Amino acid sequence: MKYIHLLYVPTMACNMRCSYCYLGEHTRDDNACPYSPVETLQYAVEKLHEAEVVPYNISLHGGEVTTLPVRDFQALTEYIGHYYQQHRLLLKNFGAAPSAPHIKTNLYHLDRHLKAIADQSVTVSGSLDLPLFLHRKHRRGKNGEDTLDRILENIEKLRELPGRKKVSATIFHEHMVYLDEIVEDIRWLHQHTCLDMNDFNFMIGFRSPDAVQALTPLSEAEQLLLFERMHEAFEGSDLHKGLHGAWFAEFGPEYCTNCTNCGEKFFLLERSGDIYSCVRGQGHPAFYFGNIYQDSVDTILQNAEARIREAHASVPFEPECGGCEWFDLCKTGCPFVKRINQSGFSYTCKLQKRLYERDYPGRTPSENAAYEYLLKMRPEEALPYYREPEYGPDGMISLTKMIADDPRLQMVYDPDAFILQCDGQDYAMESQILKRERTTLFCTPATEMILYMRRDVLSKLSQWPMHNALYIMLLDGRTIVYGDEQREKQAHVVTLQLHGYALEQLPGDREGYYRIPLKQMLSPYLDLVGREKPCNLFFTTSALRDYHYAKQKENAYYHLQAINLPFANIEFTYVNIPTQPRRTPEQGL
């Protein structure tokens, strides 16, 4: 079962013409749409449920939802309220328990729908500009009329209604000149309206390519100034709770920006059946996931995951993000704004860090958050960001910490001790249980395989290097059951040992390394291995091998984590392709 957050846009019509609206000229009447507002939502929800995709939250957005006829608005809120009741236990078991419909509105025509709002206890989230006199400038009606007085009247009409009511304000550079006035208007709204301004959201505006009149986004310094000015004004006041809660919650880890891939969870459905990422991606081809009437749910889900991954990949990954202690709370921010800004950083990066410092003091950073994000979103860049944790969730010390604490184990796991040359190409040898990437070679009888072993390796853990030996182990890809523990393992084919005395007799061509011609040594045994799965070659020395087994006996944690052969290795598939003699021109083809 997959659970998603569903924004539903039952109409693209809007009764206002806000100067910085992200939809710009895309707001329109829906007279030509063949589906009624409730018909599309009902069809989509049923189709999603058939595919075991469950909306755990359905919110109404726009356009402007209050421009709907009264009967359509009422039908939608009744449907959503019934949906929550019908699936109450399912949603509760998931961890979500919404009980009432929710609308996002500009509040201008809210009075048309007060009965439905009261009947269904609809929760209302309205939009205002702060300070309020800038609302009169930027949030005007379609014909240029002032909207503020009517909106304030409609807010007052909500006073006796049971549902939650709140507002939010989007802040641009143009608003920052009036921070003192913003403070005063927040206090006025809290004291003189039915709004509890502890339940209020600041939103930070960003550059919108479709805005009628683009306003200037806040600089990061201005974002911090807003944050600090609000603390200066409201810390310890009756709005302290909101200051430390809802006001800046959009930038915290509870919101959509914390998703590795928000295309797996957040969807916006238009009445036409078109599905986009969210209100930010609405109408943009790069964030279009499909149409619920025309496409299968699987196709829509696959497109969603792919589009968001492509958006993240459209800008470079910033190494500074990879080393950030707050990465697991941010995940590099909104993919839409990153794409618009052509920046790998979240557009509220410094504000987020300041917020996290306030709300998560003394927190232990997640060591592999960047690696896990990159592994899913940009796998080719992931490996350098992997950090082996020192302890597992069960308290077991990690293998890498044991190696770091034991100089002798460091010799066993030395990644530079062996180099395999295959047809002139060098391959570094690393322990199979430490490596994060697999390299599988394709070999034939004509493949030249040469092993280079660093000369000082023979003296590691050995008092008499000439008594020490190079260990070469060939394992088949096929498995058999070994010993009284009945453990299934790769079948051992042959183990070869070359002592120090023999290695000294071999001609070398690389300073500081022994040169071992593997092709000649392994040829008699390669025809014994299977072709279905890759074989394994392991390299170590007698002394290093002995220390590994001694460590297993004395340290149970090491034994558990190094139960498979830990030595430097390479995987290869061997195919015995018959060689054909070259024909002369006289012989023909």
Coordinates of C-alpha atoms in Angstrom, one line a residue:
M1 CA 0.0 0.0 0.0
K2 CA 1.3 3.4 -1.0
Y3 CA 0.1 6.6 0.8
I4 CA 0.2 10.0 -0.9
H5 CA -0.8 13.6 -0.2
L6 CA -3.3 14.8 -2.9
L7 CA -3.9 18.5 -3.7
Y8 CA -7.0 18.8 -5.8
V9 CA -7.7 21.8 -8.1
P10 CA -11.4 21.7 -8.9
T11 CA -11.2 25.0 -10.8
M12 CA -8.5 27.0 -12.5
A13 CA -10.6 30.1 -12.2
C14 CA -9.6 32.9 -9.9
N15 CA -11.4 36.1 -8.8
M16 CA -8.2 38.0 -8.0
R17 CA -5.1 39.1 -10.0
C18 CA -2.2 39.1 -7.5
S19 CA 0.8 40.7 -8.9
Y20 CA 3.2 37.9 -8.0
C21 CA 0.9 34.9 -8.6
Y22 CA 2.9 31.8 -9.6
L23 CA 0.1 30.8 -12.0
G24 CA 0.2 34.2 -13.8
E25 CA -2.1 34.1 -16.8
H26 CA -2.8 30.4 -16.4
T27 CA -5.9 31.0 -14.3
R28 CA -9.0 30.5 -16.4
D29 CA -12.6 29.4 -16.3
D30 CA -13.3 25.7 -16.6
N31 CA -16.5 25.9 -18.7
A32 CA -15.0 23.7 -21.4
C33 CA -14.0 20.9 -19.0
P34 CA -16.2 17.9 -19.6
Y35 CA -16.0 16.7 -16.0
S36 CA -17.7 18.1 -12.9
P37 CA -15.4 19.1 -10.0
V38 CA -16.5 16.1 -7.8
E39 CA -16.5 13.7 -10.8
T40 CA -12.8 14.0 -11.4
L41 CA -11.8 13.7 -7.7
Q42 CA -14.1 10.7 -7.2
Y43 CA -12.8 9.0 -10.4
A44 CA -9.1 9.6 -9.4
V45 CA -9.5 8.4 -5.8
E46 CA -11.2 5.2 -6.9
K47 CA -8.6 4.5 -9.6
L48 CA -5.8 5.2 -7.1
H49 CA -7.3 2.8 -4.6
E50 CA -7.6 0.1 -7.2
A51 CA -3.8 0.4 -7.6
E52 CA -3.4 0.3 -3.8
V53 CA -2.5 4.0 -3.7
V54 CA -4.3 5.8 -0.8
P55 CA -4.6 9.6 -0.5
Y56 CA -4.1 10.2 3.2
N57 CA -4.8 13.8 2.8
I58 CA -7.0 15.6 0.2
S59 CA -6.7 19.4 0.2
L60 CA -8.6 21.8 -2.2
H61 CA -6.5 24.3 -4.0
G62 CA -6.7 26.5 -7.1
G63 CA -7.1 28.7 -9.0
E64 CA -9.5 29.8 -6.3
V65 CA -11.7 27.1 -4.9
T66 CA -14.4 29.6 -3.7
T67 CA -15.2 30.6 -7.2
L68 CA -17.0 27.3 -7.6
P69 CA -20.8 27.3 -7.6
V70 CA -22.2 26.6 -4.1
R71 CA -23.6 23.2 -5.1
D72 CA -20.1 22.1 -6.4
F73 CA -18.3 23.3 -3.4
Q74 CA -20.7 21.6 -1.1
A75 CA -20.5 18.3 -3.1
L76 CA -16.7 18.4 -2.9
T77 CA -16.5 19.0 0.9
E78 CA -19.2 16.4 1.5
Y79 CA -17.3 13.8 -0.6
I80 CA -14.0 14.5 1.2
G81 CA -15.6 14.4 4.6
H82 CA -17.2 11.0 3.8
Y83 CA -13.9 9.7 2.4
Y84 CA -12.2 10.4 5.7
Q85 CA -14.9 8.7 7.7
Q86 CA -15.0 5.7 5.3
H87 CA -11.3 5.2 5.6
R88 CA -10.8 6.4 9.1
L89 CA -9.2 3.2 10.4
L90 CA -6.9 2.8 7.4
L91 CA -5.7 6.3 7.6
K92 CA -5.3 6.1 11.4
N93 CA -3.2 3.0 11.1
F94 CA -0.9 4.8 8.6
G95 CA -0.5 7.6 11.1
A96 CA -2.7 10.2 9.6
A97 CA -6.2 11.0 11.0
P98 CA -7.7 13.9 9.1
S99 CA -11.3 14.4 9.9
A100 CA -12.4 17.5 7.9
P101 CA -11.8 18.9 4.4
H102 CA -9.2 21.6 4.0
I103 CA -9.2 24.5 1.5
K104 CA -6.5 27.0 0.5
T105 CA -8.2 30.3 -0.4
N106 CA -7.7 34.0 -1.0
L107 CA -10.8 34.5 1.2
Y108 CA -12.4 37.0 -1.2
H109 CA -15.5 35.0 -1.9
L110 CA -15.5 32.8 1.2
D111 CA -18.9 34.1 2.3
R112 CA -20.6 32.3 -0.5
H113 CA -19.7 28.9 1.1
L114 CA -20.1 29.5 4.9
K115 CA -22.9 26.9 5.2
A116 CA -20.8 24.1 3.6
I117 CA -17.8 25.2 5.7
A118 CA -19.8 25.0 8.8
D119 CA -21.6 21.7 7.9
Q120 CA -18.3 19.9 7.2
S121 CA -16.1 21.8 9.7
V122 CA -13.9 22.7 6.8
T123 CA -10.5 24.0 7.8
V124 CA -9.5 27.2 6.1
S125 CA -6.0 28.4 5.2
G126 CA -6.2 32.0 3.8
S127 CA -3.6 34.2 2.1
L128 CA -2.8 37.8 3.1
D129 CA 0.0 40.2 2.4
L130 CA 1.8 41.7 5.3
P131 CA 1.9 44.5 6.0
L132 CA -1.7 44.9 5.2
F133 CA -1.3 48.1 3.2
L134 CA 0.8 46.1 0.7
H135 CA -2.0 43.7 0.4
R136 CA -4.0 46.6 -1.1
K137 CA -1.3 47.0 -3.6
H138 CA -0.4 43.5 -4.7
R139 CA -3.5 41.4 -4.0
R140 CA -6.2 43.1 -6.1
G141 CA -9.3 41.8 -7.8
K142 CA -9.6 41.0 -11.5
N143 CA -10.8 44.5 -12.3
G144 CA -8.2 46.1 -10.1
E145 CA -10.4 46.6 -7.1
D146 CA -9.1 46.6 -3.5
T147 CA -9.8 43.3 -1.8
L148 CA -8.6 43.7 1.8
D149 CA -11.7 45.1 3.5
R150 CA -13.9 42.3 2.1
I151 CA -11.4 39.7 3.1
L152 CA -11.2 41.0 6.6
E153 CA -15.0 40.9 6.8
N154 CA -15.0 37.3 5.6
I155 CA -12.4 36.4 8.3
E156 CA -14.8 37.9 10.9
K157 CA -17.6 35.6 9.5
L158 CA -15.5 32.6 10.4
R159 CA -15.5 33.5 14.1
E160 CA -18.3 31.2 15.1
L161 CA -17.5 28.4 12.7
P162 CA -16.0 25.2 14.2
G163 CA -13.2 24.5 11.8
R164 CA -9.6 25.6 12.2
K165 CA -8.8 28.9 10.4
K166 CA -5.4 30.4 9.7
V167 CA -3.6 32.6 7.3
S168 CA -0.1 32.8 5.6
A169 CA 1.9 35.6 4.1
T170 CA 4.5 35.4 1.3
I171 CA 7.5 37.7 1.8
F172 CA 9.5 39.3 -0.9
H173 CA 12.2 42.0 -0.9
E174 CA 9.6 44.6 -1.3
H175 CA 8.0 43.7 2.0
M176 CA 11.2 43.8 4.0
V177 CA 11.2 47.6 4.2
Y178 CA 8.3 47.3 6.5
L179 CA 9.3 44.8 9.2
D180 CA 8.0 47.0 12.0
E181 CA 4.6 47.3 10.2
I182 CA 4.6 43.5 9.7
V183 CA 5.1 43.0 13.5
E184 CA 2.3 45.4 14.3
D185 CA -0.2 43.8 11.8
I186 CA 0.5 40.3 13.2
R187 CA -0.3 41.7 16.6
W188 CA -3.5 43.4 15.3
L189 CA -4.7 40.3 13.5
H190 CA -4.1 38.2 16.7
Q191 CA -5.9 40.7 19.0
H192 CA -8.8 41.9 16.8
T193 CA -9.8 39.0 14.6
C194 CA -10.8 35.4 15.2
L195 CA -7.3 34.3 13.9
D196 CA -5.0 32.7 16.4
M197 CA -1.7 34.0 14.9
N198 CA 0.2 31.3 16.6
D199 CA -1.2 29.2 13.7
F200 CA 0.4 31.3 10.9
N201 CA 2.9 30.6 8.2
F202 CA 5.6 32.8 6.6
M203 CA 6.4 31.8 3.1
I204 CA 9.5 33.0 1.3
G205 CA 8.8 34.1 -2.3
F206 CA 10.9 32.9 -5.1
R207 CA 11.3 33.9 -8.8
S208 CA 8.3 32.8 -10.8
P209 CA 8.6 32.7 -14.6
D210 CA 4.8 33.1 -14.9
A211 CA 4.2 36.0 -12.5
V212 CA 2.3 39.0 -13.8
Q213 CA 4.6 41.3 -12.0
A214 CA 7.7 39.6 -10.7
L215 CA 8.8 40.7 -7.2
T216 CA 12.3 40.4 -6.0
P217 CA 13.1 37.3 -3.9
L218 CA 14.7 37.8 -0.5
S219 CA 18.4 37.5 -0.3
E220 CA 19.6 34.9 2.2
A221 CA 20.7 37.8 4.5
E222 CA 17.2 39.2 4.3
Q223 CA 15.7 35.8 5.2
L224 CA 17.9 35.7 8.3
L225 CA 16.9 39.3 9.1
L226 CA 13.2 38.4 9.0
F227 CA 13.8 35.4 11.3
E228 CA 15.8 37.4 13.8
R229 CA 13.4 40.4 13.8
M230 CA 10.4 38.1 14.5
H231 CA 12.4 36.6 17.5
E232 CA 13.2 40.1 18.7
A233 CA 9.6 41.1 18.6
F234 CA 7.8 38.0 19.8
E235 CA 10.1 35.9 21.9
G236 CA 8.4 35.2 25.2
S237 CA 5.1 36.9 24.1
D238 CA 1.7 35.3 23.7
L239 CA 2.9 34.5 20.1
H240 CA 6.0 32.6 21.3
K241 CA 4.4 29.3 20.4
G242 CA 3.8 30.3 16.8
L243 CA 7.3 31.8 16.5
H244 CA 8.8 28.5 17.6
G245 CA 6.2 26.4 15.7
A246 CA 4.1 27.1 12.7
W247 CA 5.6 30.4 11.6
F248 CA 8.7 29.0 9.9
A249 CA 7.5 25.4 9.8
E250 CA 7.5 25.3 6.0
F251 CA 11.3 25.2 6.1
G252 CA 11.5 22.4 8.7
P253 CA 11.8 18.7 8.1
E254 CA 8.1 18.0 8.4
Y255 CA 7.4 19.6 5.0
C256 CA 7.7 18.3 1.5
T257 CA 11.3 19.6 1.1
N258 CA 12.5 16.9 3.4
C259 CA 11.6 14.2 0.9
T260 CA 14.5 12.6 -1.0
N261 CA 12.1 12.4 -4.0
C262 CA 8.8 14.3 -3.4
G263 CA 7.4 12.7 -6.6
E264 CA 6.8 9.6 -4.5
K265 CA 4.5 11.3 -2.1
F266 CA 3.0 14.7 -3.3
F267 CA 0.6 15.1 -6.3
L268 CA -1.6 17.9 -7.6
L269 CA -4.6 16.8 -9.6
E270 CA -6.5 19.3 -11.8
R271 CA -10.1 19.0 -12.8
S272 CA -9.1 18.1 -16.3
G273 CA -7.3 15.0 -14.9
D274 CA -3.8 16.4 -15.4
I275 CA -1.4 15.6 -12.6
Y276 CA 1.6 17.8 -11.6
S277 CA 4.0 17.7 -8.7
C278 CA 2.5 20.5 -6.6
V279 CA 1.3 24.1 -6.7
R280 CA 4.8 25.2 -7.6
G281 CA 5.1 22.8 -10.6
Q282 CA 1.5 23.3 -11.6
G283 CA 1.4 24.0 -15.4
H284 CA 5.1 23.3 -16.0
P285 CA 5.8 20.5 -18.5
A286 CA 8.9 19.3 -16.6
F287 CA 6.7 18.7 -13.6
Y288 CA 3.8 17.0 -15.4
F289 CA 3.2 13.4 -14.4
G290 CA 0.3 12.4 -16.7
N291 CA -3.5 12.4 -16.8
I292 CA -5.7 10.2 -14.6
Y293 CA -8.2 9.7 -17.3
Q294 CA -5.6 8.7 -19.9
D295 CA -2.7 7.1 -18.1
S296 CA -2.3 4.1 -15.8
V297 CA -1.5 4.8 -12.1
D298 CA 1.8 2.9 -12.5
T299 CA 2.8 5.2 -15.4
I300 CA 1.9 8.3 -13.4
L301 CA 3.9 7.1 -10.4
Q302 CA 6.9 6.2 -12.6
N303 CA 6.8 9.6 -14.3
A304 CA 6.5 11.4 -11.0
E305 CA 9.6 9.7 -9.6
A306 CA 11.5 10.3 -12.8
R307 CA 10.5 14.0 -13.3
I308 CA 11.6 14.9 -9.7
R309 CA 14.9 13.0 -10.1
E310 CA 15.5 14.9 -13.4
A311 CA 14.8 18.2 -11.7
H312 CA 17.3 17.5 -9.0
A313 CA 19.8 16.4 -11.6
S314 CA 19.3 19.5 -13.7
V315 CA 21.7 21.4 -11.4
P316 CA 25.1 20.2 -10.0
F317 CA 25.2 18.6 -6.6
E318 CA 27.1 20.9 -4.3
P319 CA 29.9 19.3 -2.3
E320 CA 29.2 21.7 0.5
C321 CA 25.8 20.0 0.8
G322 CA 27.4 16.6 1.0
G323 CA 29.3 17.7 4.1
C324 CA 26.5 19.5 5.8
E325 CA 25.4 18.3 9.2
W326 CA 21.8 19.2 8.4
F327 CA 21.6 17.3 5.1
D328 CA 19.0 14.7 6.4
L329 CA 16.7 17.5 7.3
C330 CA 17.0 19.4 4.0
K331 CA 17.8 17.0 1.1
T332 CA 18.9 20.1 -0.9
G333 CA 15.5 21.7 -0.9
C334 CA 12.7 22.1 -3.5
P335 CA 13.5 20.7 -6.9
F336 CA 11.3 23.2 -8.7
V337 CA 13.0 26.2 -7.2
K338 CA 16.4 24.7 -7.7
R339 CA 15.6 24.2 -11.4
I340 CA 14.2 27.8 -11.7
N341 CA 17.2 29.3 -9.9
Q342 CA 19.7 26.9 -11.6
S343 CA 21.3 26.3 -8.2
G344 CA 22.1 23.2 -6.3
F345 CA 21.4 24.8 -2.9
S346 CA 18.0 25.2 -1.3
Y347 CA 16.9 28.8 -1.8
T348 CA 16.4 29.1 2.0
C349 CA 19.6 27.3 2.9
K350 CA 20.9 29.7 5.6
L351 CA 17.5 30.3 7.0
Q352 CA 17.0 26.5 7.3
K353 CA 20.3 26.1 9.1
R354 CA 19.4 28.8 11.5
L355 CA 16.0 27.2 12.2
Y356 CA 17.6 23.8 12.7
E357 CA 20.2 25.2 15.1
R358 CA 17.3 26.7 17.1
D359 CA 15.1 23.6 17.1
Y360 CA 17.6 20.7 17.2
P361 CA 20.4 21.7 19.6
G362 CA 22.9 19.0 20.4
R363 CA 21.6 16.8 17.6
T364 CA 23.8 14.0 16.3
P365 CA 24.1 14.4 12.5
S366 CA 23.1 11.4 10.2
E367 CA 26.4 10.3 8.7
N368 CA 25.2 8.8 5.5
A369 CA 22.3 11.2 4.6
A370 CA 24.0 12.6 1.6
Y371 CA 25.1 9.1 0.4
E372 CA 21.6 7.7 0.7
Y373 CA 20.1 10.7 -1.2
L374 CA 22.7 10.5 -3.9
L375 CA 22.3 6.7 -4.2
K376 CA 18.7 7.2 -5.1
M377 CA 18.9 10.4 -7.0
R378 CA 22.4 10.6 -8.6
P379 CA 24.0 7.1 -8.0
E380 CA 27.1 7.9 -10.1
E381 CA 28.0 10.6 -7.5
A382 CA 27.2 8.7 -4.3
L383 CA 30.3 6.6 -3.4
P384 CA 32.6 9.4 -2.2
Y385 CA 30.0 10.4 0.4
Y386 CA 29.6 7.0 2.1
R387 CA 30.7 7.0 5.8
E388 CA 30.7 3.7 7.6
P389 CA 29.0 4.3 11.0
E390 CA 31.2 3.4 14.0
Y391 CA 28.3 1.5 15.7
G392 CA 25.2 -0.3 14.4
P393 CA 21.7 0.2 15.8
D394 CA 22.3 -2.8 18.0
G395 CA 25.4 -1.3 19.5
M396 CA 27.8 -3.6 17.5
I397 CA 31.1 -1.9 16.7
S398 CA 31.5 -1.5 12.9
L399 CA 34.0 -3.4 10.9
T400 CA 35.6 -0.1 9.7
K401 CA 36.1 1.1 13.3
M402 CA 37.7 -2.2 14.3
I403 CA 40.0 -1.8 11.3
A404 CA 40.8 1.8 12.2
D405 CA 41.6 0.7 15.8
D406 CA 43.8 -2.2 14.8
P407 CA 47.0 -1.5 12.8
R408 CA 47.3 -5.2 12.0
L409 CA 43.8 -5.4 10.5
Q410 CA 44.7 -2.4 8.4
M411 CA 47.3 -4.6 6.8
V412 CA 44.8 -7.3 6.1
Y413 CA 42.4 -4.8 4.4
D414 CA 45.1 -2.7 2.7
P415 CA 43.4 -1.5 -0.6
D416 CA 46.8 -0.7 -2.2
A417 CA 48.5 -4.1 -1.7
F418 CA 47.4 -5.7 -4.9
I419 CA 46.7 -4.5 -8.5
L420 CA 45.3 -6.8 -11.2
Q421 CA 46.2 -5.9 -14.8
C422 CA 43.8 -7.4 -17.3
D423 CA 44.7 -6.8 -21.0
G424 CA 46.8 -3.7 -20.0
Q425 CA 44.1 -2.2 -17.8
D426 CA 44.8 -1.8 -14.0
Y427 CA 42.1 -2.7 -11.5
A428 CA 42.7 -1.8 -7.8
M429 CA 42.0 -4.7 -5.4
E430 CA 39.9 -4.1 -2.3
S431 CA 38.2 -6.3 0.2
Q432 CA 34.9 -7.5 -1.1
I433 CA 33.1 -6.8 2.2
L434 CA 34.2 -3.1 2.3
K435 CA 33.8 -2.1 -1.3
R436 CA 30.7 -0.2 -2.3
E437 CA 30.9 -0.9 -6.0
R438 CA 31.3 -4.2 -7.9
T439 CA 33.6 -4.6 -10.9
T440 CA 33.0 -7.7 -13.0
L441 CA 35.5 -8.6 -15.8
F442 CA 34.9 -10.6 -18.9
C443 CA 37.7 -13.0 -19.6
T444 CA 38.6 -15.5 -22.3
P445 CA 41.6 -17.8 -22.8
A446 CA 43.3 -14.9 -24.7
T447 CA 42.9 -12.5 -21.8
E448 CA 46.3 -11.5 -20.3
M449 CA 46.0 -11.4 -16.5
I450 CA 48.9 -10.2 -14.4
L451 CA 48.9 -9.6 -10.6
Y452 CA 51.1 -7.0 -9.1
M453 CA 51.8 -7.3 -5.3
R454 CA 53.6 -4.5 -3.4
R455 CA 56.9 -6.0 -2.3
D456 CA 56.6 -4.9 1.3
V457 CA 53.4 -6.9 1.8
L458 CA 55.4 -10.0 2.4
S459 CA 56.9 -8.5 5.5
K460 CA 53.6 -7.5 7.0
L461 CA 53.0 -9.6 10.2
S462 CA 55.8 -11.9 9.1
Q463 CA 59.2 -12.0 10.8
W464 CA 60.6 -14.0 7.9
P465 CA 59.3 -12.7 4.6
M466 CA 60.9 -15.4 2.6
H467 CA 58.8 -18.0 4.6
N468 CA 55.7 -16.0 3.9
A469 CA 53.6 -16.8 0.8
L470 CA 51.2 -15.1 -1.6
Y471 CA 47.8 -16.8 -1.4
I472 CA 45.7 -17.0 -4.6
M473 CA 42.2 -18.4 -4.2
L474 CA 39.9 -19.2 -7.2
L475 CA 36.2 -19.7 -6.3
D476 CA 33.4 -20.8 -8.6
G477 CA 30.3 -18.6 -9.0
R478 CA 28.2 -21.7 -8.3
T479 CA 27.5 -22.6 -4.6
I480 CA 27.7 -25.7 -2.5
V481 CA 26.9 -26.5 1.1
Y482 CA 29.9 -26.7 3.4
G483 CA 30.5 -28.2 6.8
D484 CA 28.3 -29.1 9.8
E485 CA 26.9 -25.5 9.8
Q486 CA 25.4 -26.3 6.4
R487 CA 26.2 -22.9 5.0
E488 CA 25.9 -22.3 1.3
K489 CA 29.0 -20.8 -0.1
Q490 CA 30.8 -20.3 -3.4
A491 CA 32.7 -23.5 -4.3
H492 CA 36.5 -23.3 -3.8
V493 CA 38.3 -24.5 -7.0
V494 CA 42.0 -24.1 -6.2
T495 CA 44.3 -22.3 -3.8
L496 CA 47.8 -21.5 -5.0
Q497 CA 50.7 -20.4 -2.8
L498 CA 53.9 -18.7 -4.0
H499 CA 56.5 -18.3 -1.3
G500 CA 58.8 -15.3 -1.0
Y501 CA 61.7 -17.2 -2.5
A502 CA 59.7 -18.0 -5.7
L503 CA 58.4 -14.5 -6.0
E504 CA 61.9 -13.1 -5.9
Q505 CA 62.8 -15.3 -9.0
L506 CA 60.0 -13.8 -11.1
P507 CA 61.0 -11.0 -13.5
G508 CA 59.4 -7.6 -12.7
D509 CA 58.5 -4.6 -14.8
R510 CA 57.1 -2.2 -12.1
E511 CA 59.3 -0.7 -9.4
G512 CA 58.3 -1.8 -5.9
Y513 CA 56.0 -4.7 -7.0
Y514 CA 56.3 -8.4 -7.7
R515 CA 54.8 -9.4 -11.1
I516 CA 52.9 -12.7 -11.1
P517 CA 51.6 -14.0 -14.5
L518 CA 48.2 -15.3 -13.5
K519 CA 47.1 -16.5 -16.9
Q520 CA 49.6 -19.3 -17.0
M521 CA 49.0 -20.2 -13.4
L522 CA 45.2 -20.4 -13.6
S523 CA 44.7 -21.8 -17.1
P524 CA 44.5 -25.5 -16.0
Y525 CA 41.6 -24.6 -13.6
L526 CA 39.5 -22.1 -15.5
D527 CA 37.7 -24.7 -17.6
L528 CA 36.4 -26.1 -14.3
V529 CA 34.3 -23.0 -13.4
G530 CA 30.8 -22.4 -14.4
R531 CA 29.6 -19.8 -16.9
E532 CA 26.3 -18.7 -15.3
K533 CA 27.6 -16.6 -12.5
P534 CA 30.8 -14.6 -12.0
C535 CA 33.8 -16.4 -10.4
N536 CA 35.9 -14.8 -7.7
L537 CA 39.7 -14.4 -7.3
F538 CA 41.0 -13.5 -3.8
F539 CA 44.6 -12.4 -2.9
T540 CA 46.3 -12.2 0.5
T541 CA 49.4 -13.6 2.2
S542 CA 49.8 -16.5 4.6
A543 CA 50.6 -14.2 7.5
L544 CA 47.6 -11.8 6.8
R545 CA 45.3 -14.8 6.3
D546 CA 46.4 -16.3 9.7
Y547 CA 45.8 -13.0 11.5
H548 CA 42.3 -12.7 10.0
Y549 CA 41.3 -16.2 11.4
A550 CA 43.0 -15.4 14.7
K551 CA 40.9 -12.2 15.0
Q552 CA 37.7 -14.2 14.2
K553 CA 38.4 -16.5 17.1
E554 CA 39.0 -13.7 19.6
N555 CA 36.4 -11.2 18.5
A556 CA 32.8 -12.3 17.9
Y557 CA 31.8 -8.9 16.4
Y558 CA 34.6 -9.3 13.9
H559 CA 33.6 -12.9 13.2
L560 CA 30.0 -11.8 12.4
Q561 CA 31.0 -9.0 10.1
A562 CA 33.9 -10.8 8.3
I563 CA 32.3 -14.3 8.1
N564 CA 32.8 -14.2 4.3
L565 CA 36.3 -14.0 2.8
P566 CA 37.5 -10.4 3.4
F567 CA 40.5 -10.4 1.2
A568 CA 41.2 -8.3 -1.9
N569 CA 39.2 -9.7 -4.8
I570 CA 37.9 -9.3 -8.3
E571 CA 34.9 -11.0 -9.9
F572 CA 35.1 -12.2 -13.5
T573 CA 33.1 -14.3 -16.0
Y574 CA 35.2 -16.7 -17.9
V575 CA 34.1 -17.9 -21.4
N576 CA 36.3 -20.3 -23.4
I577 CA 35.7 -19.0 -26.9
P578 CA 37.5 -21.2 -29.5
T579 CA 40.1 -19.2 -31.4
Q580 CA 39.8 -19.5 -35.2
P581 CA 42.9 -19.3 -37.4
R582 CA 43.0 -16.2 -39.5
R583 CA 42.1 -16.9 -43.2
T584 CA 44.2 -15.6 -46.0
P585 CA 42.6 -13.7 -48.9
E586 CA 43.3 -16.8 -51.1
Q587 CA 41.2 -19.0 -48.8
G588 CA 38.2 -16.7 -49.0
L589 CA 35.6 -16.0 -46.3

